[in-house]
Amino acid sequence: MRVTVLAGGVGAARFLDGLVRVLPPERVTVVGNVADDLDLLGLHVSPDLDTVLYTLAGVVEPERGWGRAGDTAHALGVVSQLGGPAWFYLSDRDLGLHLARSERLRAGEPLSAITLSLCTAFGVQVRLLPATDDRVRTVVSTPAGELDFQTYFVRRRHRDEVLAVRYEGATTAQPAPGVLDALAAADVVIVAPSNPFLSVDPILAVSGVRDAIAARSGPTVAVSPIVGGRAVKGPADRLLRTLAGESSPRAVAAHYDGLITHMLIDEADRELLPAIRALGLRAAAAPTLMPDAAARTRVAQAALELAGS
Ligand code: FO1
C-alpha cells in the first residue's frame, strides 16, 4: 500500500512517527508545508519540513515537538548580545542544517532535491517533498495589519485575531517534482492533524494540488486536529471559530468538502459522528492524542483502517 500525507509541523510529524511503525517507510510520501518558511540571519529556515525530518530521525526535542533535542544555542546568544534578531529560536545544530541548506539554495539547487538529501543524511526513509520549490508565504490579516506567518506565530505568539489568511505566490507556484504523481499513485491520501488554514491550505493552494486530490478515486482521510472543541496545539481552534464559525471536527470536515472521503475524529467527539456522516463522509472515532509511540501507532492504524472501510 502506498500512502501520501499532507503535513504541517508538530501534529503531522507525530502522526508520521506512528505511520512508519505501521507501514514500511519507503511506502510513505510526505508533502510538506513550506509557506511558513522564513529568511532569517541570511538563512533559509523550513520549520515544518525540519519538524518532520527531526521527528522521523529521532532527534527532535520531544516536549516542544520542534527543534533538536539536547542542543545548545551559543550562536543565537551571540546574535542577541550583538543586537541581532533572536526572537526565533535557532539552536546550534539546527543552525548547522540551515547553513548547509541555504548554501545549496544559493547555488541554485531546488529545495526538493536538498530535502531528499537531508533525509538520506539523517537516515529518514520516507520521501519528504516540499509542496513546491517556489516561494509561497502565508500572510495573516489581523487588527494590527498584515503579518508574515512567523511574526504572527512566534514573535507575537499567535495572540492577534486572524481575520483572513492568504498564501502569497501559491497560484503561480508549481508543485515540486513528484508531488502530483505521489497524490495520483497513492492508495490512500491522509490529511494529517495539522492546522487547516495555516498548514494544509497553503499546500492545497499550490497550483494543481487541490485538483489532483479532488480527482482521486481512492480514499482521502483527514485526521482531526481539534479535540473537544480545542486545538491539540496552536491556534487552529481560534481560526476555525473566526473563519468557519465553529471549532469542531465537523467544521474541519466541512472545510475539506469535496476533497476528503473519510474523517477520523477523537473519541471525545464521538457524538459528532452523525453530523460528519451527514456531510457524505465515512467517519470513525478513536483516541487521537499522540503523547508516545504507542499512541501514534494506534492513530495511524485507525486512519488506515478507516480508509479501508
Ligand atoms: N516555534 C516557536 O513557537 N518559537 C520558536 O522560536 C521556534 C523556532 C523554531 C526553529 C526551528 C524550527 O524548525 C521550528 C521552530 N518553531 C518555533 C516552530 C515553528 O515555527 C512553528 O511551530 C511552525 O512553523 C508552525 O507549523
XYZ file of C-alpha atoms in Angstrom, residues 29-294:
266
model
C 5.442 10.117 0.756
C 5.037 13.328 2.728
C 4.001 16.563 1.037
C 5.158 19.243 3.461
C 4.107 22.835 4.007
C 6.706 25.445 3.081
C 4.546 28.558 3.424
C 5.820 29.184 6.956
C 9.450 29.156 5.783
C 11.391 32.279 6.654
C 14.599 34.081 5.829
C 16.455 34.966 8.985
C 20.082 35.942 9.586
C 20.719 35.328 5.903
C 19.480 31.750 6.200
C 16.522 29.884 4.785
C 14.580 28.108 7.538
C 11.903 25.487 6.717
C 10.308 24.801 10.117
C 7.661 22.291 9.028
C 9.990 20.200 6.840
C 12.544 20.194 9.656
C 9.969 19.188 12.256
C 9.086 16.144 10.136
C 12.758 15.405 9.426
C 13.911 15.694 13.045
C 10.945 13.700 14.370
C 11.413 10.816 11.941
C 15.173 10.889 12.538
C 14.538 10.616 16.297
C 16.438 13.806 17.147
C 13.522 16.183 17.804
C 13.073 17.905 21.167
C 10.242 15.733 22.451
C 8.275 18.188 24.637
C 8.096 21.100 22.189
C 7.934 18.801 19.186
C 10.192 21.066 17.067
C 13.909 21.820 17.010
C 16.671 19.463 18.129
C 16.848 17.658 21.444
C 19.668 18.412 23.860
C 21.126 21.217 21.805
C 22.893 24.423 22.858
C 22.188 27.920 21.480
C 25.554 29.645 21.810
C 25.421 31.193 18.344
C 21.991 32.710 18.958
C 23.238 34.013 22.302
C 25.928 35.964 20.468
C 23.388 37.235 17.916
C 21.299 38.530 20.821
C 24.328 40.086 22.557
C 25.137 41.928 19.345
C 21.598 43.260 18.997
C 20.546 40.902 16.169
C 17.170 39.157 15.834
C 16.903 36.393 18.440
C 13.111 36.038 18.712
C 13.123 32.878 16.589
C 14.926 30.158 18.498
C 17.678 28.556 16.421
C 19.860 26.131 18.327
C 23.430 25.399 17.246
C 22.930 22.067 15.483
C 19.731 23.352 13.870
C 21.717 26.356 12.594
C 24.188 23.949 11.019
C 21.391 22.471 8.919
C 20.152 25.938 7.891
C 23.689 26.912 6.876
C 24.094 23.823 4.705
C 20.637 24.137 3.106
C 20.956 27.886 2.490
C 24.329 27.440 0.815
C 22.855 24.885 -1.581
C 19.791 27.039 -2.307
C 22.090 29.962 -3.130
C 23.984 27.675 -5.522
C 20.677 27.097 -7.348
C 19.675 23.640 -6.110
C 15.913 23.210 -5.630
C 14.558 22.781 -2.095
C 13.098 19.370 -3.004
C 16.489 17.929 -4.001
C 18.142 19.362 -0.896
C 15.383 17.979 1.329
C 15.736 14.491 -0.121
C 19.470 14.507 0.502
C 18.969 15.806 4.064
C 16.589 12.879 4.635
C 19.246 10.452 3.403
C 21.866 12.067 5.644
C 19.557 11.744 8.671
C 18.569 8.164 7.815
C 14.936 9.122 7.137
C 13.420 6.697 4.656
C 10.071 8.320 3.933
C 10.071 10.507 0.835
C 9.725 14.050 2.157
C 8.727 16.527 -0.566
C 8.145 20.234 -0.112
C 4.772 21.100 -1.669
C 6.670 23.393 -4.033
C 10.190 24.554 -4.839
C 8.794 28.015 -5.470
C 8.328 30.737 -2.902
C 4.947 30.612 -1.132
C 4.376 32.583 2.073
C 1.423 32.615 4.429
C 0.322 36.152 5.286
C -2.261 36.686 8.018
C -4.526 39.669 8.194
C -5.059 40.871 11.800
C -6.443 44.009 13.500
C -2.756 45.055 13.763
C -2.387 44.772 9.968
C -0.941 42.088 7.713
C 1.758 39.968 9.327
C 4.110 37.410 7.849
C 3.483 33.978 9.307
C 6.331 33.667 11.814
C 5.878 37.248 13.033
C 2.262 36.321 13.809
C 3.012 32.845 15.138
C 6.288 33.056 17.030
C 7.156 36.715 17.542
C 3.614 37.768 18.569
C 2.756 34.291 19.961
C -0.378 33.982 17.782
C -2.254 36.361 20.060
C -3.712 38.506 17.258
C -7.146 37.700 15.942
C -6.854 36.337 12.403
C -9.336 37.992 10.058
C -8.116 36.369 6.842
C -5.228 34.291 5.518
C -3.586 34.407 2.112
C -0.814 32.372 0.538
C 1.423 34.734 -1.377
C 2.806 33.151 -4.529
C 0.676 29.990 -4.348
C -1.322 30.363 -7.546
C 1.791 30.607 -9.701
C 3.846 28.130 -7.662
C 4.393 24.757 -9.325
C 4.189 21.549 -7.299
C 7.652 20.144 -6.547
C 8.742 17.178 -8.699
C 6.930 14.051 -7.524
C 4.076 15.771 -5.669
C 1.287 15.283 -8.218
C 2.465 11.744 -9.035
C 2.530 10.842 -5.342
C -1.059 12.066 -4.968
C -2.254 10.233 -8.085
C -0.431 6.979 -7.286
C -1.329 6.780 -3.585
C -3.766 4.120 -2.456
C -4.604 6.402 0.448
C -4.065 10.138 0.918
C -4.073 11.340 4.511
C -4.514 14.924 5.656
C -2.509 14.947 8.889
C -3.884 16.516 12.092
C -2.499 19.927 11.161
C -3.965 23.422 11.177
C -6.349 23.564 8.165
C -5.708 27.264 7.448
C -2.034 27.594 8.362
C -0.589 24.213 7.364
C -2.846 22.324 4.948
C -4.452 25.093 2.884
C -1.070 26.505 1.804
C -0.263 23.052 0.368
C -3.663 22.809 -1.338
C -3.212 26.334 -2.726
C -0.199 25.352 -4.827
C -1.463 25.147 -8.392
C -2.751 21.707 -9.305
C -2.576 20.140 -5.829
C -6.214 20.597 -4.818
C -7.386 19.327 -8.218
C -5.069 16.307 -8.035
C -6.656 15.304 -4.716
C -10.221 16.019 -5.811
C -9.645 13.892 -8.946
C -8.651 10.800 -6.942
C -10.914 7.797 -6.830
C -9.303 6.265 -3.722
C -9.888 7.320 -0.121
C -8.645 10.619 1.274
C -8.740 10.593 5.070
C -8.460 13.647 7.309
C -7.427 13.264 10.948
C -8.996 15.989 13.075
C -6.599 18.438 14.745
C -9.486 19.517 17.017
C -10.364 17.508 20.125
C -13.318 18.535 22.268
C -13.515 21.896 20.522
C -9.874 22.750 21.204
C -6.743 22.590 19.086
C -4.282 19.992 20.331
C -1.554 22.608 19.689
C -1.538 26.160 18.345
C -4.362 28.488 17.289
C -6.419 26.206 14.973
C -9.469 26.453 17.276
C -9.471 30.259 17.211
C -9.028 30.352 13.437
C -11.875 27.895 12.951
C -14.182 29.990 15.143
C -13.354 33.197 13.292
C -13.105 31.868 9.750
C -15.517 28.890 9.799
C -17.912 29.909 12.584
C -17.218 26.928 14.854
C -14.270 24.978 16.262
C -15.118 21.310 15.856
C -14.129 18.276 13.796
C -17.369 18.853 11.875
C -16.135 22.304 10.835
C -12.808 20.766 9.766
C -14.664 18.129 7.720
C -16.820 20.830 6.101
C -13.683 22.877 5.374
C -12.288 19.960 3.354
C -15.587 19.491 1.497
C -15.035 17.943 -1.945
C -11.531 16.780 -1.046
C -11.850 14.147 1.652
C -13.901 10.964 1.755
C -13.174 9.875 5.342
C -12.666 11.627 8.674
C -11.049 10.294 11.853
C -12.120 12.193 14.961
C -11.266 11.865 18.618
C -13.197 9.600 20.950
C -14.184 12.749 22.915
C -16.140 13.960 19.860
C -17.925 10.699 19.129
C -21.342 12.400 19.303
C -20.375 14.377 16.163
C -20.124 11.231 14.002
C -23.724 11.531 12.659
C -23.179 15.199 11.713
C -19.960 14.328 9.877
C -21.565 11.352 8.144
C -24.381 13.702 7.091
C -21.727 15.545 5.046
C -21.380 12.368 2.980
C -18.190 11.130 4.658
C -17.275 7.864 6.282
C -16.155 8.616 9.811
C -14.832 6.892 12.913
C -13.835 7.929 16.429
C -10.672 6.797 18.224
C -8.232 8.248 20.759
C -6.163 10.703 18.692
C -3.816 12.317 21.224
C -0.243 11.207 20.471
C 1.995 11.560 23.523
C 4.089 8.469 22.810
C 4.993 5.971 20.116
C 2.249 3.516 21.103
